[in-house]
Structures are given as structure tokens and as C-alpha cells.
Coordinates of C-alpha atoms (C1' of nucleotides) in Angstrom, one line a residue:
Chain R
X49 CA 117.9 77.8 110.6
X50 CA 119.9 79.1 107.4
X51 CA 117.5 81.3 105.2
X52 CA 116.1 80.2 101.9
X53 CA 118.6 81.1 98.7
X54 CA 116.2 83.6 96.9
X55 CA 117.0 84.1 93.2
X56 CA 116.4 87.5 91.7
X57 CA 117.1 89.5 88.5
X58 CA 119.9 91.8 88.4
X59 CA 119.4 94.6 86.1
X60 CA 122.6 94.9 86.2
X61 CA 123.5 91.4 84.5
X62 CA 120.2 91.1 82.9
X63 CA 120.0 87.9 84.4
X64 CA 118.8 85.6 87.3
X65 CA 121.5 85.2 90.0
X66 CA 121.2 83.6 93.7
X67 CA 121.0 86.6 96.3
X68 CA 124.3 85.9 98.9
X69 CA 124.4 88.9 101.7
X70 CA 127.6 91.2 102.2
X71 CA 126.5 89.7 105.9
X72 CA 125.4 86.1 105.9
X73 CA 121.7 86.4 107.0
X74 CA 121.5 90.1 106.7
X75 CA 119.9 91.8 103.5
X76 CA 120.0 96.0 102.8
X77 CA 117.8 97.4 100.6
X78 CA 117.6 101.0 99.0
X79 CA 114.5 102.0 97.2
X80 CA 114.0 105.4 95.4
X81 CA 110.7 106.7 97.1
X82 CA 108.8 109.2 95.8
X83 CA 108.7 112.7 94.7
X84 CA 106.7 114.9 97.3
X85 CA 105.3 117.7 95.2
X86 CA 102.3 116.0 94.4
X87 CA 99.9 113.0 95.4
X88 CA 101.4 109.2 94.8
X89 CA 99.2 107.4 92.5
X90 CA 98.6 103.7 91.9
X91 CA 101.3 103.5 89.5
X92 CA 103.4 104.7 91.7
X93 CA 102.3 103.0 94.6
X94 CA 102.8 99.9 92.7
X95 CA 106.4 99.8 92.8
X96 CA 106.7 100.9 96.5
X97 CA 104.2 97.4 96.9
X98 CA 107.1 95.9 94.5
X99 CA 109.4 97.0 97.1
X100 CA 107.3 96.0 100.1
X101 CA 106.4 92.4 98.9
X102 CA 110.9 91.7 98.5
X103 CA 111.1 92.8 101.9
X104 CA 108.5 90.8 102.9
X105 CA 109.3 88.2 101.1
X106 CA 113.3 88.2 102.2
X107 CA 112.0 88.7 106.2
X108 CA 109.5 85.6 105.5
X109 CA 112.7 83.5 103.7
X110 CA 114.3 84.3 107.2
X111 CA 116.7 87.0 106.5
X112 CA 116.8 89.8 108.5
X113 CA 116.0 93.1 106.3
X114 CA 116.9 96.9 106.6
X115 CA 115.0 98.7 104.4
X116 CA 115.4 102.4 103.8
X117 CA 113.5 104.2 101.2
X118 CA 113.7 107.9 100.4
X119 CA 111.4 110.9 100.0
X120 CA 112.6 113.5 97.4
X121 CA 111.7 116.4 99.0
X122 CA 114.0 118.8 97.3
X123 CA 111.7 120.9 95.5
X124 CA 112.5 123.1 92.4
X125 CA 109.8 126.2 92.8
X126 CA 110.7 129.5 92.1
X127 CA 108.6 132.1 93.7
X128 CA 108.1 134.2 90.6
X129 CA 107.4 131.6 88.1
X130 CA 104.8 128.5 87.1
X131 CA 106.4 127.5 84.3
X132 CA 106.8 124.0 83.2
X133 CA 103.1 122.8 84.1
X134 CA 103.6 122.8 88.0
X135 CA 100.8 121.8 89.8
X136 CA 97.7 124.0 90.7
X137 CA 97.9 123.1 93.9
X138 CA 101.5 123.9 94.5
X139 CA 101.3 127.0 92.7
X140 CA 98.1 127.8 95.4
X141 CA 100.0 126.5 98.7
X142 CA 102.9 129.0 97.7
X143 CA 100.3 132.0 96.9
X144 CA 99.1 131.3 100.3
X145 CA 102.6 131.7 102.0
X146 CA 103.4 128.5 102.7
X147 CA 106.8 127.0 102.0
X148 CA 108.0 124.2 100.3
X149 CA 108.9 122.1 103.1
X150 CA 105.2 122.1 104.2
X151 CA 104.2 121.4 100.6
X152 CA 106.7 118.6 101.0
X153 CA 104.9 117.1 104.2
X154 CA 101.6 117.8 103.2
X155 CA 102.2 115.0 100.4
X156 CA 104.4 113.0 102.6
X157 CA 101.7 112.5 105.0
X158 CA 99.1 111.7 102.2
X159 CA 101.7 109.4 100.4
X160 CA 102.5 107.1 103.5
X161 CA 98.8 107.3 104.3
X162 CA 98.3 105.7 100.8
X163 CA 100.6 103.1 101.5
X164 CA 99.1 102.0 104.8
X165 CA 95.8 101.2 103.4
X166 CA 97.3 98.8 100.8
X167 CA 99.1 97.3 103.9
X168 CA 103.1 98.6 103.0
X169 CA 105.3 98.3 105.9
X170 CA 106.7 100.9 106.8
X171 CA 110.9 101.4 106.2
X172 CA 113.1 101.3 108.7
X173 CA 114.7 104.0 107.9
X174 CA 112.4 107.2 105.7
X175 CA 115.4 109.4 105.2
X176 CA 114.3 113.0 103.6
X177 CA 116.8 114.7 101.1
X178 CA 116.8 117.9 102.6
X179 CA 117.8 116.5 105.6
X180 CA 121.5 115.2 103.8
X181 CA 122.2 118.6 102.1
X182 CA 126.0 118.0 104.2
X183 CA 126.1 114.4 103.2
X184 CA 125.7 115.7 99.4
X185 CA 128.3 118.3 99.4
X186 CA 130.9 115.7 101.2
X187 CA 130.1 113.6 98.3
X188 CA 130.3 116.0 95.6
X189 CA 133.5 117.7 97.1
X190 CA 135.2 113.9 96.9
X191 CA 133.9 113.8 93.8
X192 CA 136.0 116.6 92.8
X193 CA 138.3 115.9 94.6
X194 CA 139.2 112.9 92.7
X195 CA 138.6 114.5 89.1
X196 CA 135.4 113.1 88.4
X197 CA 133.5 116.4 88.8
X198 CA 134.7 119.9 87.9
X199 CA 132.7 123.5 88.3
X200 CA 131.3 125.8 86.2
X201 CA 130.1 129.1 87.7
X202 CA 129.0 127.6 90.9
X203 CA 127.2 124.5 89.5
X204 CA 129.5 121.3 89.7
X205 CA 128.9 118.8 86.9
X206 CA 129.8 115.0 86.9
X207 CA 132.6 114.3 84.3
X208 CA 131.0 111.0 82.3
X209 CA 134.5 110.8 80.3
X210 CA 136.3 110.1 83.7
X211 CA 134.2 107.1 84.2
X212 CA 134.3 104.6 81.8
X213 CA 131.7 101.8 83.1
X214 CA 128.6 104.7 82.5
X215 CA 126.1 103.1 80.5
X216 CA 126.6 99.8 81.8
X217 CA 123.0 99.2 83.6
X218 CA 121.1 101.3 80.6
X219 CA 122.9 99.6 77.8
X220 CA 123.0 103.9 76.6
X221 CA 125.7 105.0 74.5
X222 CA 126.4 108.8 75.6
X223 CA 127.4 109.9 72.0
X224 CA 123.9 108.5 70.9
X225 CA 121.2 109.5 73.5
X226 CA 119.1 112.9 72.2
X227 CA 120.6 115.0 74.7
X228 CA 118.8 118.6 75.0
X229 CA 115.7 117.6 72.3
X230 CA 113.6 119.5 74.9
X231 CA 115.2 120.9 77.0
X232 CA 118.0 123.6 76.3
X233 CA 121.8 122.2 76.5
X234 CA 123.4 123.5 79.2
X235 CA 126.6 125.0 77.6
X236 CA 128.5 125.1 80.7
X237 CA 128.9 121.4 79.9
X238 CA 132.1 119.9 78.6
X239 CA 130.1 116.9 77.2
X240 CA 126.4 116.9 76.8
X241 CA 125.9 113.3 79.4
X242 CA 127.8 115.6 81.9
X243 CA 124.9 115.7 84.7
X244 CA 124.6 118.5 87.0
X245 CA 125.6 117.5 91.3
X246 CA 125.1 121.0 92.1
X247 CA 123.5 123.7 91.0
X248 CA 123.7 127.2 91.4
X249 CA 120.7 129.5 92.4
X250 CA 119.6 132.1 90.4
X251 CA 117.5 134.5 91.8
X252 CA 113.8 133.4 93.0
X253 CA 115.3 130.0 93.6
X254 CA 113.3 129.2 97.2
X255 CA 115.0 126.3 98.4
X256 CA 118.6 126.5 98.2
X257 CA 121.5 125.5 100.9
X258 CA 125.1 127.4 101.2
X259 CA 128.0 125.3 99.7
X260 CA 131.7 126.2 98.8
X261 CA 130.3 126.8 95.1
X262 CA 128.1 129.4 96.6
X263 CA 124.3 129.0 97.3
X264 CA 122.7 126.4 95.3
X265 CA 120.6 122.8 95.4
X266 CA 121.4 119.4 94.8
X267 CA 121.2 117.6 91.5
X268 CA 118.8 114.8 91.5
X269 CA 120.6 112.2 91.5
X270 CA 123.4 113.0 94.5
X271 CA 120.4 112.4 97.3
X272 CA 120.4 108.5 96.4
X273 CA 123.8 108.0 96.7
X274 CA 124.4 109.8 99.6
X275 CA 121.5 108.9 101.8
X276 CA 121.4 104.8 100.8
X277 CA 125.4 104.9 101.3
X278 CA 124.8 106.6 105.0
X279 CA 122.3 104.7 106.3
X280 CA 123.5 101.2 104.6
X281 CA 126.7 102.0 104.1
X282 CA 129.3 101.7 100.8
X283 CA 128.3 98.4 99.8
X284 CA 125.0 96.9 100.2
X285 CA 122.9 94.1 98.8
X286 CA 119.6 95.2 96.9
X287 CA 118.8 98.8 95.1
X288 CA 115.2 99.0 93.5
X289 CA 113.0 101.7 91.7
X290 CA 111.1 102.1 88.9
X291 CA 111.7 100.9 85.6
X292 CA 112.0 104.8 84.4
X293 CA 114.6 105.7 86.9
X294 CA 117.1 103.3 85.4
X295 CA 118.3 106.1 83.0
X296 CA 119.2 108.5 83.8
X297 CA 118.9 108.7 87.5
X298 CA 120.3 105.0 88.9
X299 CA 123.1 105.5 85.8
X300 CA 124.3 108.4 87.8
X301 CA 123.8 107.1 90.7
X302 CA 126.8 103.7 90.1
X303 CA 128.2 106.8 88.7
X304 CA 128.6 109.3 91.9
X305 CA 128.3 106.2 94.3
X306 CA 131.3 104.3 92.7
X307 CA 133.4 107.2 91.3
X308 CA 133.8 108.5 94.8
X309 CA 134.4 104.7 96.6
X310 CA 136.1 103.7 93.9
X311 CA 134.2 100.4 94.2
X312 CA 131.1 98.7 93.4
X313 CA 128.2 100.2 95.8
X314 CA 125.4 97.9 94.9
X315 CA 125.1 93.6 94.7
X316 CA 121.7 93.8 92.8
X317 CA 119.5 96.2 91.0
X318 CA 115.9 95.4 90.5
X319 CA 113.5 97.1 88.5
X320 CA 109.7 97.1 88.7
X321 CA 107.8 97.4 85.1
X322 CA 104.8 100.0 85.2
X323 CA 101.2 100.3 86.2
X324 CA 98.8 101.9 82.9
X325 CA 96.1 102.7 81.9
X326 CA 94.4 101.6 78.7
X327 CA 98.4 100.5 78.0
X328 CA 99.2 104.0 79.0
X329 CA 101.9 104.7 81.4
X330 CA 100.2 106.1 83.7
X331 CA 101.6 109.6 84.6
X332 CA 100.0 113.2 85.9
X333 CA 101.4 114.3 82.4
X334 CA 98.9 111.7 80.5
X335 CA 96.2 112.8 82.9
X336 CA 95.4 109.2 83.4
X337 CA 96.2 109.2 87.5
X338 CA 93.9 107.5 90.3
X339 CA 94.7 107.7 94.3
X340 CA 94.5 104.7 96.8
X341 CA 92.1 107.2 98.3
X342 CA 89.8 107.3 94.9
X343 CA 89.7 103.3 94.7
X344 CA 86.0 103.2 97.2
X345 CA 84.2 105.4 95.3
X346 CA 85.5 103.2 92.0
X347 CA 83.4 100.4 94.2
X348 CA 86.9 98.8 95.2
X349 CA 88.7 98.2 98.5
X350 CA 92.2 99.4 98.4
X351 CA 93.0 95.7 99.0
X352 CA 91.3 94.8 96.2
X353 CA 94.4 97.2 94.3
X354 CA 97.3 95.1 96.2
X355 CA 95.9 92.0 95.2
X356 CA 95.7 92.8 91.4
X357 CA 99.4 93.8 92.0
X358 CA 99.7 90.3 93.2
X359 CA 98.2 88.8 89.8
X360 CA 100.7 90.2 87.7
X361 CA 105.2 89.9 88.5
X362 CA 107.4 92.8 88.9
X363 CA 108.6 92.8 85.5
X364 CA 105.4 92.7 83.6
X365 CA 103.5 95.8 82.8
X366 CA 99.9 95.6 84.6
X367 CA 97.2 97.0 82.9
X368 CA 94.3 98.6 85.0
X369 CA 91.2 98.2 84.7
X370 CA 87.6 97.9 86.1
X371 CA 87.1 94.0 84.9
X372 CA 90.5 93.2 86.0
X373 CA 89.4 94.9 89.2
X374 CA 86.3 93.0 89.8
X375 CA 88.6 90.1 89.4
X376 CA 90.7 91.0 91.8
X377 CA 87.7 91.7 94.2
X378 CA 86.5 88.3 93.8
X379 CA 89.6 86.7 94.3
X380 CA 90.5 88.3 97.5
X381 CA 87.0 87.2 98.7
X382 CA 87.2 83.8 97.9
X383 CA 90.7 83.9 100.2
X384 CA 89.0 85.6 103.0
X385 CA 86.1 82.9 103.0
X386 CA 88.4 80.0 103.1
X387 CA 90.3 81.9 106.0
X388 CA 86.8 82.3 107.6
X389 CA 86.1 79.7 107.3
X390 CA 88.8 78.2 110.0
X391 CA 89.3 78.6 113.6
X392 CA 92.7 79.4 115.6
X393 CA 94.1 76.1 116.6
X394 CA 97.3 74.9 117.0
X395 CA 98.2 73.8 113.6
X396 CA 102.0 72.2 113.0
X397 CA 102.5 73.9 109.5
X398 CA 105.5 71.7 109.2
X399 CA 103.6 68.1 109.4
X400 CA 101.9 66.7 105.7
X401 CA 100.1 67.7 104.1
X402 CA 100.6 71.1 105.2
X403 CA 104.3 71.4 104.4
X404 CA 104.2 70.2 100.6
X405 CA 101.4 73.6 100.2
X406 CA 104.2 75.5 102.1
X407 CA 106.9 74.4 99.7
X408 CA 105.1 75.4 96.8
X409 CA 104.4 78.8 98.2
X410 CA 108.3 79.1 99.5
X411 CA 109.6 78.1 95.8
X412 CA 107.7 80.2 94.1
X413 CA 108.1 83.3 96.0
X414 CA 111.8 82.5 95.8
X415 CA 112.3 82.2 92.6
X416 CA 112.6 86.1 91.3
X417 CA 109.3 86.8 93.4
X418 CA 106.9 84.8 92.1
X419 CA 103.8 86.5 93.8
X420 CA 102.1 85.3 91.1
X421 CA 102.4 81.7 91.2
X422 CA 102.7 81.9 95.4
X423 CA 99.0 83.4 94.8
X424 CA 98.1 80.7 93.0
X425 CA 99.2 78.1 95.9
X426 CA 97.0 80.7 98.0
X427 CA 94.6 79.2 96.1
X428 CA 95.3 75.7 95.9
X429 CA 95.3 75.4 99.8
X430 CA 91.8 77.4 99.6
X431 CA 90.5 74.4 97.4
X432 CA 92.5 71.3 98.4
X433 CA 90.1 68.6 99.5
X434 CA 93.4 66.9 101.6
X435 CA 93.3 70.1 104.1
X436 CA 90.5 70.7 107.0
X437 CA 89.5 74.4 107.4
X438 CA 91.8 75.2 110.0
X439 CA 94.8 73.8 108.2
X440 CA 93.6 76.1 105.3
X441 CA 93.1 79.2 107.8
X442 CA 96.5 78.3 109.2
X443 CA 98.5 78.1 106.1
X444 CA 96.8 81.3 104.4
X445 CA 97.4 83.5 107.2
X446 CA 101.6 82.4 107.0
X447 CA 101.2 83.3 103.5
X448 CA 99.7 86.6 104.2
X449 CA 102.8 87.6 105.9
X450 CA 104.6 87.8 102.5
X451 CA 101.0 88.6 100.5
X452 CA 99.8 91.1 102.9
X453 CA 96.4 91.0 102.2
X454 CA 94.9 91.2 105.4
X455 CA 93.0 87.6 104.8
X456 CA 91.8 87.6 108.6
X457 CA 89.9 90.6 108.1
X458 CA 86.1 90.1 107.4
X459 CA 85.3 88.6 104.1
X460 CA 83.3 91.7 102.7
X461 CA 81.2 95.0 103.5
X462 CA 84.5 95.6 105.5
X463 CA 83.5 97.9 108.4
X464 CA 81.1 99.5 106.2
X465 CA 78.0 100.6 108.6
X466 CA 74.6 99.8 106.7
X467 CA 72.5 102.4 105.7
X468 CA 70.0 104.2 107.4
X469 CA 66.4 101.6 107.5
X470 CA 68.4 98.7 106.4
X471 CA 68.5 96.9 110.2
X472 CA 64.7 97.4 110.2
X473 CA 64.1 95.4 106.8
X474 CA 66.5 92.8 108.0
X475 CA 64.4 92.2 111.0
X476 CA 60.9 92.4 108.8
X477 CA 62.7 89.9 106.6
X478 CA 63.4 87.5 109.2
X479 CA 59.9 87.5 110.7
X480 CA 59.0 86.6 106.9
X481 CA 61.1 83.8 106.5
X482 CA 60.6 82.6 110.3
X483 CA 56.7 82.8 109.1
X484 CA 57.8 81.1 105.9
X485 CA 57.2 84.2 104.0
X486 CA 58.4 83.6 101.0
X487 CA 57.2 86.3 98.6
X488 CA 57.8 89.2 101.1
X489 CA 61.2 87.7 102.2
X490 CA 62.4 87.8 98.7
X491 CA 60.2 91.2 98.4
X492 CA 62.5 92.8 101.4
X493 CA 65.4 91.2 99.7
X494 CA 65.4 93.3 96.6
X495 CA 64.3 96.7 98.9
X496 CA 67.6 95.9 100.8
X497 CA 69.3 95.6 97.2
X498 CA 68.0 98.6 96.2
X499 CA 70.1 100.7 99.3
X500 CA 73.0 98.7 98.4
X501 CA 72.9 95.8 101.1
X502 CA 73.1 92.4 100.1
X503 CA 71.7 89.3 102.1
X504 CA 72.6 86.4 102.1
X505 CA 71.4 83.3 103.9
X506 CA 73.2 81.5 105.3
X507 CA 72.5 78.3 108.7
X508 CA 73.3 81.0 111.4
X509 CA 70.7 83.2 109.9
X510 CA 71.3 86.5 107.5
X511 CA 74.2 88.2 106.7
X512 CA 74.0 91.5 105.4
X513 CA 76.9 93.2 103.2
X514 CA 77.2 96.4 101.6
X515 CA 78.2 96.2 98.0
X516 CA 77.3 98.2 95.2
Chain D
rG277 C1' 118.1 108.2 65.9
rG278 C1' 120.0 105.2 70.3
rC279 C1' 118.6 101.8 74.4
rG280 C1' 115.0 98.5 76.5
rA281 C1' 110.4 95.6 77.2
rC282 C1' 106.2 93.0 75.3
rG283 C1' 102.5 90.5 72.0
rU284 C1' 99.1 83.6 75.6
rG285 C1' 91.9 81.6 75.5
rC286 C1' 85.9 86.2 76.7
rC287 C1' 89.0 89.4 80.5
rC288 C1' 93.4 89.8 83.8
rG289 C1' 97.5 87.3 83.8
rA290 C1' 101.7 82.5 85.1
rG291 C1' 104.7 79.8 82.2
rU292 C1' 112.9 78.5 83.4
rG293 C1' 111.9 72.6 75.4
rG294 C1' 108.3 67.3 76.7
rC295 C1' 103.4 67.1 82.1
rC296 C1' 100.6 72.1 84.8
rA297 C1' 99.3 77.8 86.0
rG298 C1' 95.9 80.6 88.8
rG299 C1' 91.9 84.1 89.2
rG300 C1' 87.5 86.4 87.1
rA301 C1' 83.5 85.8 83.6
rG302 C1' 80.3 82.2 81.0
rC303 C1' 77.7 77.4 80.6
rG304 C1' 75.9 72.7 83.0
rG305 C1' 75.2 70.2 87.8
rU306 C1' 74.9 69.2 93.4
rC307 C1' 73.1 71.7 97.8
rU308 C1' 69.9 75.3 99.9
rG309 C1' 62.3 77.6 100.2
rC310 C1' 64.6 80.9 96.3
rA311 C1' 69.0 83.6 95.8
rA312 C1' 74.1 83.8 97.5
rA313 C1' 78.3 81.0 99.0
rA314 C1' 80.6 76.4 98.5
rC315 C1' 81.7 72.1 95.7
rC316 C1' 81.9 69.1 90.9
rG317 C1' 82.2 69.3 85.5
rC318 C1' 82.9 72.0 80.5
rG319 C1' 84.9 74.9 76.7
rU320 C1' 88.1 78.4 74.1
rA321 C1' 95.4 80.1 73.6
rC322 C1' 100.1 80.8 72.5
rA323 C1' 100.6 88.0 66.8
rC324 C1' 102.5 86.3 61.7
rG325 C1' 106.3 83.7 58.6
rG326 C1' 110.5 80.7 58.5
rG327 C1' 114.3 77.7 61.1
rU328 C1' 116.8 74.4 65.1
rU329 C1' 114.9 69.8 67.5
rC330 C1' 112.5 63.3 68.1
rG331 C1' 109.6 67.3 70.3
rA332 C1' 108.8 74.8 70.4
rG333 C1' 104.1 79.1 74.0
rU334 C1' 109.3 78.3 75.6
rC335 C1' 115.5 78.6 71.5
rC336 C1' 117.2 81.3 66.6
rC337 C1' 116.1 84.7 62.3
rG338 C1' 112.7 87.9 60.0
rU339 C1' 107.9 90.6 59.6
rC340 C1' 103.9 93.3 61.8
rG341 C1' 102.0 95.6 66.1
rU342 C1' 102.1 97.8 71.2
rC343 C1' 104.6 100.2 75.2
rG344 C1' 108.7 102.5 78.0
rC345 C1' 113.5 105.4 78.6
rC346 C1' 116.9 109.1 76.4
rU347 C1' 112.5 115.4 80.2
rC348 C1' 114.1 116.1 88.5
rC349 C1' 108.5 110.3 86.1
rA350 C1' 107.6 104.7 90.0

RNA sequence: GGCGACGUGCCCGAGUGGCCAGGGAGCGGUCUGCAAAACCGCGUACACGGGUUCGAGUCCCGUCGUCGCCUCCA
């Protein structure tokens, strides 16, 4: 069976345009992971889900999917400075003799740990900058080659005048950008747009590679180019990222990745809007960050955070907060009931009336990822009064492939072990009501409340859930 | 200064000219010892001002407001 044509919104084009594979039935994708000098927060995490929910959705549509997505692990300490606001923690792990590569897998480990409890699928490929120093220097020294790139004084800078389509996905000007308001213009420049592919080291540098420029470090921008063209070679289907790396960084990216094939690189480029904070962006700068790992003691499930992702489409900002939250909570329950609510049998998801709630789910998740509206049809199939709890169970858990909300998992208190006295009041409480008890039932009822245990009755007898 | 996005009911948020989100909260009801859950029902919108059209939340112009990028930010 042919897979489902997806439509999707090319930054590029600023439009909508049907996906069709370099390789009928075979989608690449590129994303621009993150930056592993600090913790991931849920801003961040939210376009990595972005990411994870078009893979998801393209292997659900039937196409087969390789997905690579970076890790920036290039870092930019010195060991005699801590300039520039550089984290505490950074500036402690180097005090204590460690280097930057263990820095670098210290928040590697806690970023993809972050991603695993909101239920990201892991790439298939998790390439590491440092790693592709040689990739980068071939790619520069073609670069040069060509005359897109010339050297100053052992940094190599990127020649904007040579190409002529830079701007093209920003929609920036070069002569009107505010080029070196902060920080100081690099005079070494022939043109103030020029971007650096190399730099050299100046003493106290601590990561830096040998190169035929002398020692130095990548530019930023080089590791994208050269990592997503080795692993998915010079032309490939999807590249995403956040809506802040589209200038400068995936600019320069068509830039290096095209000036040195001297073709296009990339079908599709997709951007995902933000994640704030009282309609903050939400950034360690603002001081506004939460961690995955920060969301329990908030009173939420990191599931709880996926499915608010869910709520709201990829190009939309998302405002978070604690209502919104609680929404989210209660939606995701009321999913997890109705999948509960089920047994495992056989169900033919292609026989009415089955089918018509697999449609809608299909069209909408085709059409430019419409997690919103598939959610919705999550819902529907919860309500419908034409579907018998298994149907619903069988349809929600297909869905959940491409929603990834773990809807077979227990509809709350999730694992969470009671506290310490609370089995003893649930068994005084059912001697109450078997006695018909009613005062002291309800009585134990509100002690069990008080340690943060709801009960609920229910024909099987009590359950008990921990929820503040 | 340049580039870009956005203003929808109590809240979050879909909306691709005519019909429609959805969730949460609230209110009323059914059911259950009570509560919870479930189910049924109810209400409140398209920032403002013009225009195009038989018809505008949706298209065009303007105003006001918010946010992002131009900083090795997702």
C-alpha cells in the first residue's frame, strides 16, 4: 500500500506543498538538536516533540523515516575566563578538572533522559559535532576552494556576496540587519553578514582541533551541514528546528550546504513556533526555564506536558501555564479511561464505523500536522455512542502510535506507591461501607485525602489514587 | 531600523468564505449510600475601523496591542 500524501509548510515557500520523497516511500529528516552546555527545558523539548510527532506521524502515513538529529557539543569555554554569563555549573565542572566533553555528556545524558519520559523516539542516527571536525574542514576547504570562503589570519569566513540566494528563507536583507549592535564587528570581515566556518584559537581556547588554517573550532553553523549531508546525504527531504534558528543559523546552513554542492540540499524546511512563559519566550536568559524532570513536583506527569504540546500546532506559540496544565491533565485522563475501559480483542480497524474515526484522524494529521484536530478525533472516538469499548480501546491505541501518549498506561496515580498508613485506612474504610458505615466511610475518606490519596468507588470495590 | 508571527468565549486552543472544532472550568440533570467517574443538556467568541462579497473569524487596507529573529537560543 502507497503511503498517504502528507501536506506540510515549507518555510522555504511560505506555503503549504504535498511532501513527494527524493525516494518514493522513503522520507529523511534533519533536526537541529540541542546545545549540550546546559539542561534542555520544555521549550526546548517542545520542538524536539515537534520533530518526534512528523516522524511519527510520516512512519504512521506508511513512509519509512530516517531521522537524524544532532547534539552541539562543540563548546566555547576558555579556561581562564567566565565571561558572557556562562553557567554556574559549567564554570564549577571545569574548576573541578573536568573537560568539556564530559560536561557535554553529562547534559546529553540528562537531555535524552528528558526526552524519554515525554515518550520521544529516539533518532536513528544522534550524530555529535565533535565527532565530524574532518567532515567540517572537507566542507570548508571546498568551500574555498570554490571561492565562496576566503581566510583571515587562520579563521575562514563565508563570502555572502558570492551567493546570491542568502536571505531567501529569512526574507533578511544583509545591508539592513543590525550587524555588531552587541557584539563587536569582527573587522577581519570583508562584509559585516560574512559568518565565521572556522575560527582560530587564541590562547585559553580548550577545545580546538588542528586544521590547515592552524588550530581552531568550527563555526556554528558548518556542523549542520556537514553531519545532515553525511548521514542523509546531498539532498534530502525534510530539515526542522526552531523558529529562532532560521536566522542566522539554517540561512547559513542553504548557504555552506548549497555553495559547496552547488545544488539545492533541502526539499522542505519546517519550523516549530515557541514554548513561553507568561508570553515570554522562554529562555535561561529570561530566567523563566522548567525541566521535564521539575513537572511532578508542579503536580504534573511529564505526559501531561506532551499532551498540552498536542493542544496547540507547530506554528502557534503555546503558552504555559498551570490552568492550561490542569487541562491537559484532565484530558489525558479522560483518554486513558476510555482506553481502560476496553479489552484486547481482535478489532478490524478497517470495517465501519471504525474506519470513518480513522479517516478523520489520518486527514487531519496529514494536513500540515494537525495534532490538534487528530486529538480532537481522539476524543470523538472516546465519546461516540456508535463504537463499543473495545472498538474505542482499539482505535485510540493506533492513534497513540502518532500521539504518543502512552494511553494503555494506567489512567492515574501512575506507579505512584501510597503513602505510609494509607492501605490500612482503605481496609478500615471497607469494613465501614461493608457494615454500611456511612459516616466513618466518608470520615476515612477525607483522612485518606488528607495524605494525598483519593478513593473512589467504584462496582469492583475502591480504588485508590494519589493526587495532590 | 530591517525581517517575521500573532490578537477567537472564563481558561487553553482548532478553524483552508457559507455547516463544525476539541479539551478544561462553570451551571443543570441522570446514575451511584454520598462523593468520584461516566453520560445528557446549557451558556458566553472572533482586538478596533473601513472595504471586497449574496455571504467574512476566514480575503484586502488601516489603527491599536503582543511576541520573536537580526546575540553559538528550540
Amino acid at each position: 500500500m502507497s503511503p498517504t500524501p502528507v501536506r506540510l509548510h515549507n518555510s522555504l515557500s511560505r506555503s503549504l506543498q504535498t511532501l513527494e520523497p527524493i525516494t518514493p516511500g522513503r522520507v529523511t529528516i534533519y533536526t537541529c538538536g540541542s546545545t549540550v552546555y546546559r539542561y534542555a527545558h520544555i521549550g526546548n523539548l517542545r520542538t524536539y516533540l515537534f520533530g518526534d510527532l512528523l516522524r511519527r506521524t510520516l512512519a504512521y502515513l506508511g513512509y519509512e523515516v530516517t531521522y537524524v538529529k544532532n547534539v552541539t557539543d562543540v563548546g566555547h569555554m576558555r579556561d581562564d575566563q567566565t565571561d558572557g554569563g556562562e553557567d554556574r555549573m559549567i564554570v564549577a565542572a571545569l574548576e573541578e578538572g573536568k573537560t568539556p566533553l564530559e560536561i557535554a555528556e553529562f547534559y546529553t545524558r540528562a537531555w535524552l533522559e528528558d526526552e524519554v519520559l515525554i515518550n520521544i523516539v529516539e533518532p536513528d542516527v544522534l550524530p555529535k559535532a565533535t565527532d565530524h571536525i574532518g567532515e567540517m574542514l572537507a566542507l570548508i576547504e571546498t568551500l574555498v576552494d570554490k571561492g565562496l570562503a576566503y581566510e583571515v589570519d587562520g579563521t575562514v569566513y563565508f563570502d555572502v556576496s558570492s551567493f546570491p540566494a542568502y536571505g531567501r528563507l529569512s526574507g533578511q536583507r544583509v545591508n539592513q540587519t543590525r550587524a555588531g549592535t552587541r557584539v563587536e564587528v569582527e573587522t577581519d570581515k570583508r562584509h559585516p553578514a560574512d559568518f565565521a566556518l572556522w575560527k582560530r584559537a587564541e590562547p585559553g581556547r580548550l577545545m580546538h582541533w588542528p586544521s590547515q588554517w592552524g588550530e581552531g573550532f568550527p563555526g556554528w553553523h558548518i556542523e549542520c551541514s556537514a553531519m545532515s549531508m553525511k548521514y542523509l546525504g546531498d539532498r534530502f527531504d525534510i530539515h526542522t528546528g526552531g523558529i529562532d534558528l532560521k536566522f542566522p543559523h539554517h540561512e547559513d546552513e542553504i548557504a555552506q550546504s548549497e555553495g559547496a554542492t552547488g545544488h539545492r540540499v533541502v526539499n522542505i524546511w519546517l519550523h516549530g513556533e515557541f514554548l513561553t512563559l507568561d508570553d515570554e519566550k522562554m529562555a535561561k536568559s529570561a530566567g523563566n526555564i522548567i525541566r521535564v524532570s521539575e513537572l511532578p513536583e508542579k503536580g504534573f506527569q511529564p505526559l501531561d506536558f506532551r499532551y498540552l504540546a498536542l493542544t496547540a500546532h507547530y506554528r502557534s506559540k503555546l503558552d504555559f501555564t498551570e490552568p492550561a496544565m490542569q487541562a491537559a491533565a484532565s484530558g489525558l485522563r479522560r483518554l486513558r479511561r476510555a482506553v481502560a475501559a476496553g479489552a484486547e480483542t481482535g478489532v478490524d480497524l478497517t470495517a465501519e464505523p471504525m474506519a470513518g474515526y480513522g479517516n478523520r484522524f489520518r486527514d487531519a494529521i496529514a494536513d500540515d500536522l494537525g495534532i490538534p484536530a487528530a486529538l480532537a478525533s481522539a476524543h470523538a472516538v472516546a465519546g461516540a455512542d456508535d463504537l463499543t469499548p473495545d472498538q474505542k480501546r482499539a482505535l485510540l491505541l493506533d492513534f497513540d502510535r502518532v500521539l504518543g501518549l502512552s494511553l494503555d498506561s494506567p489512567a492515574e496515580g501512575t506507579g505512584i506507591p501510597l503513602p505510609a498508613g494509607a492501605a490500612e485506612l482503605l481496609e478500615r474504610r471497607a469494613a465501614a461501607r461493608a457494615a454500611m458505615d456511612w459516616i466513618e466511610a466518608d470520615r476515612l475518606r477525607d483522612e485518606l485525602a488528607g495524605l494525598g490519596v483519593r478513593v473512589r468507588d467504584t462496582p469492583e470495590g475502591q480504588v485508590a489514587t494519589r493526587r495532590s
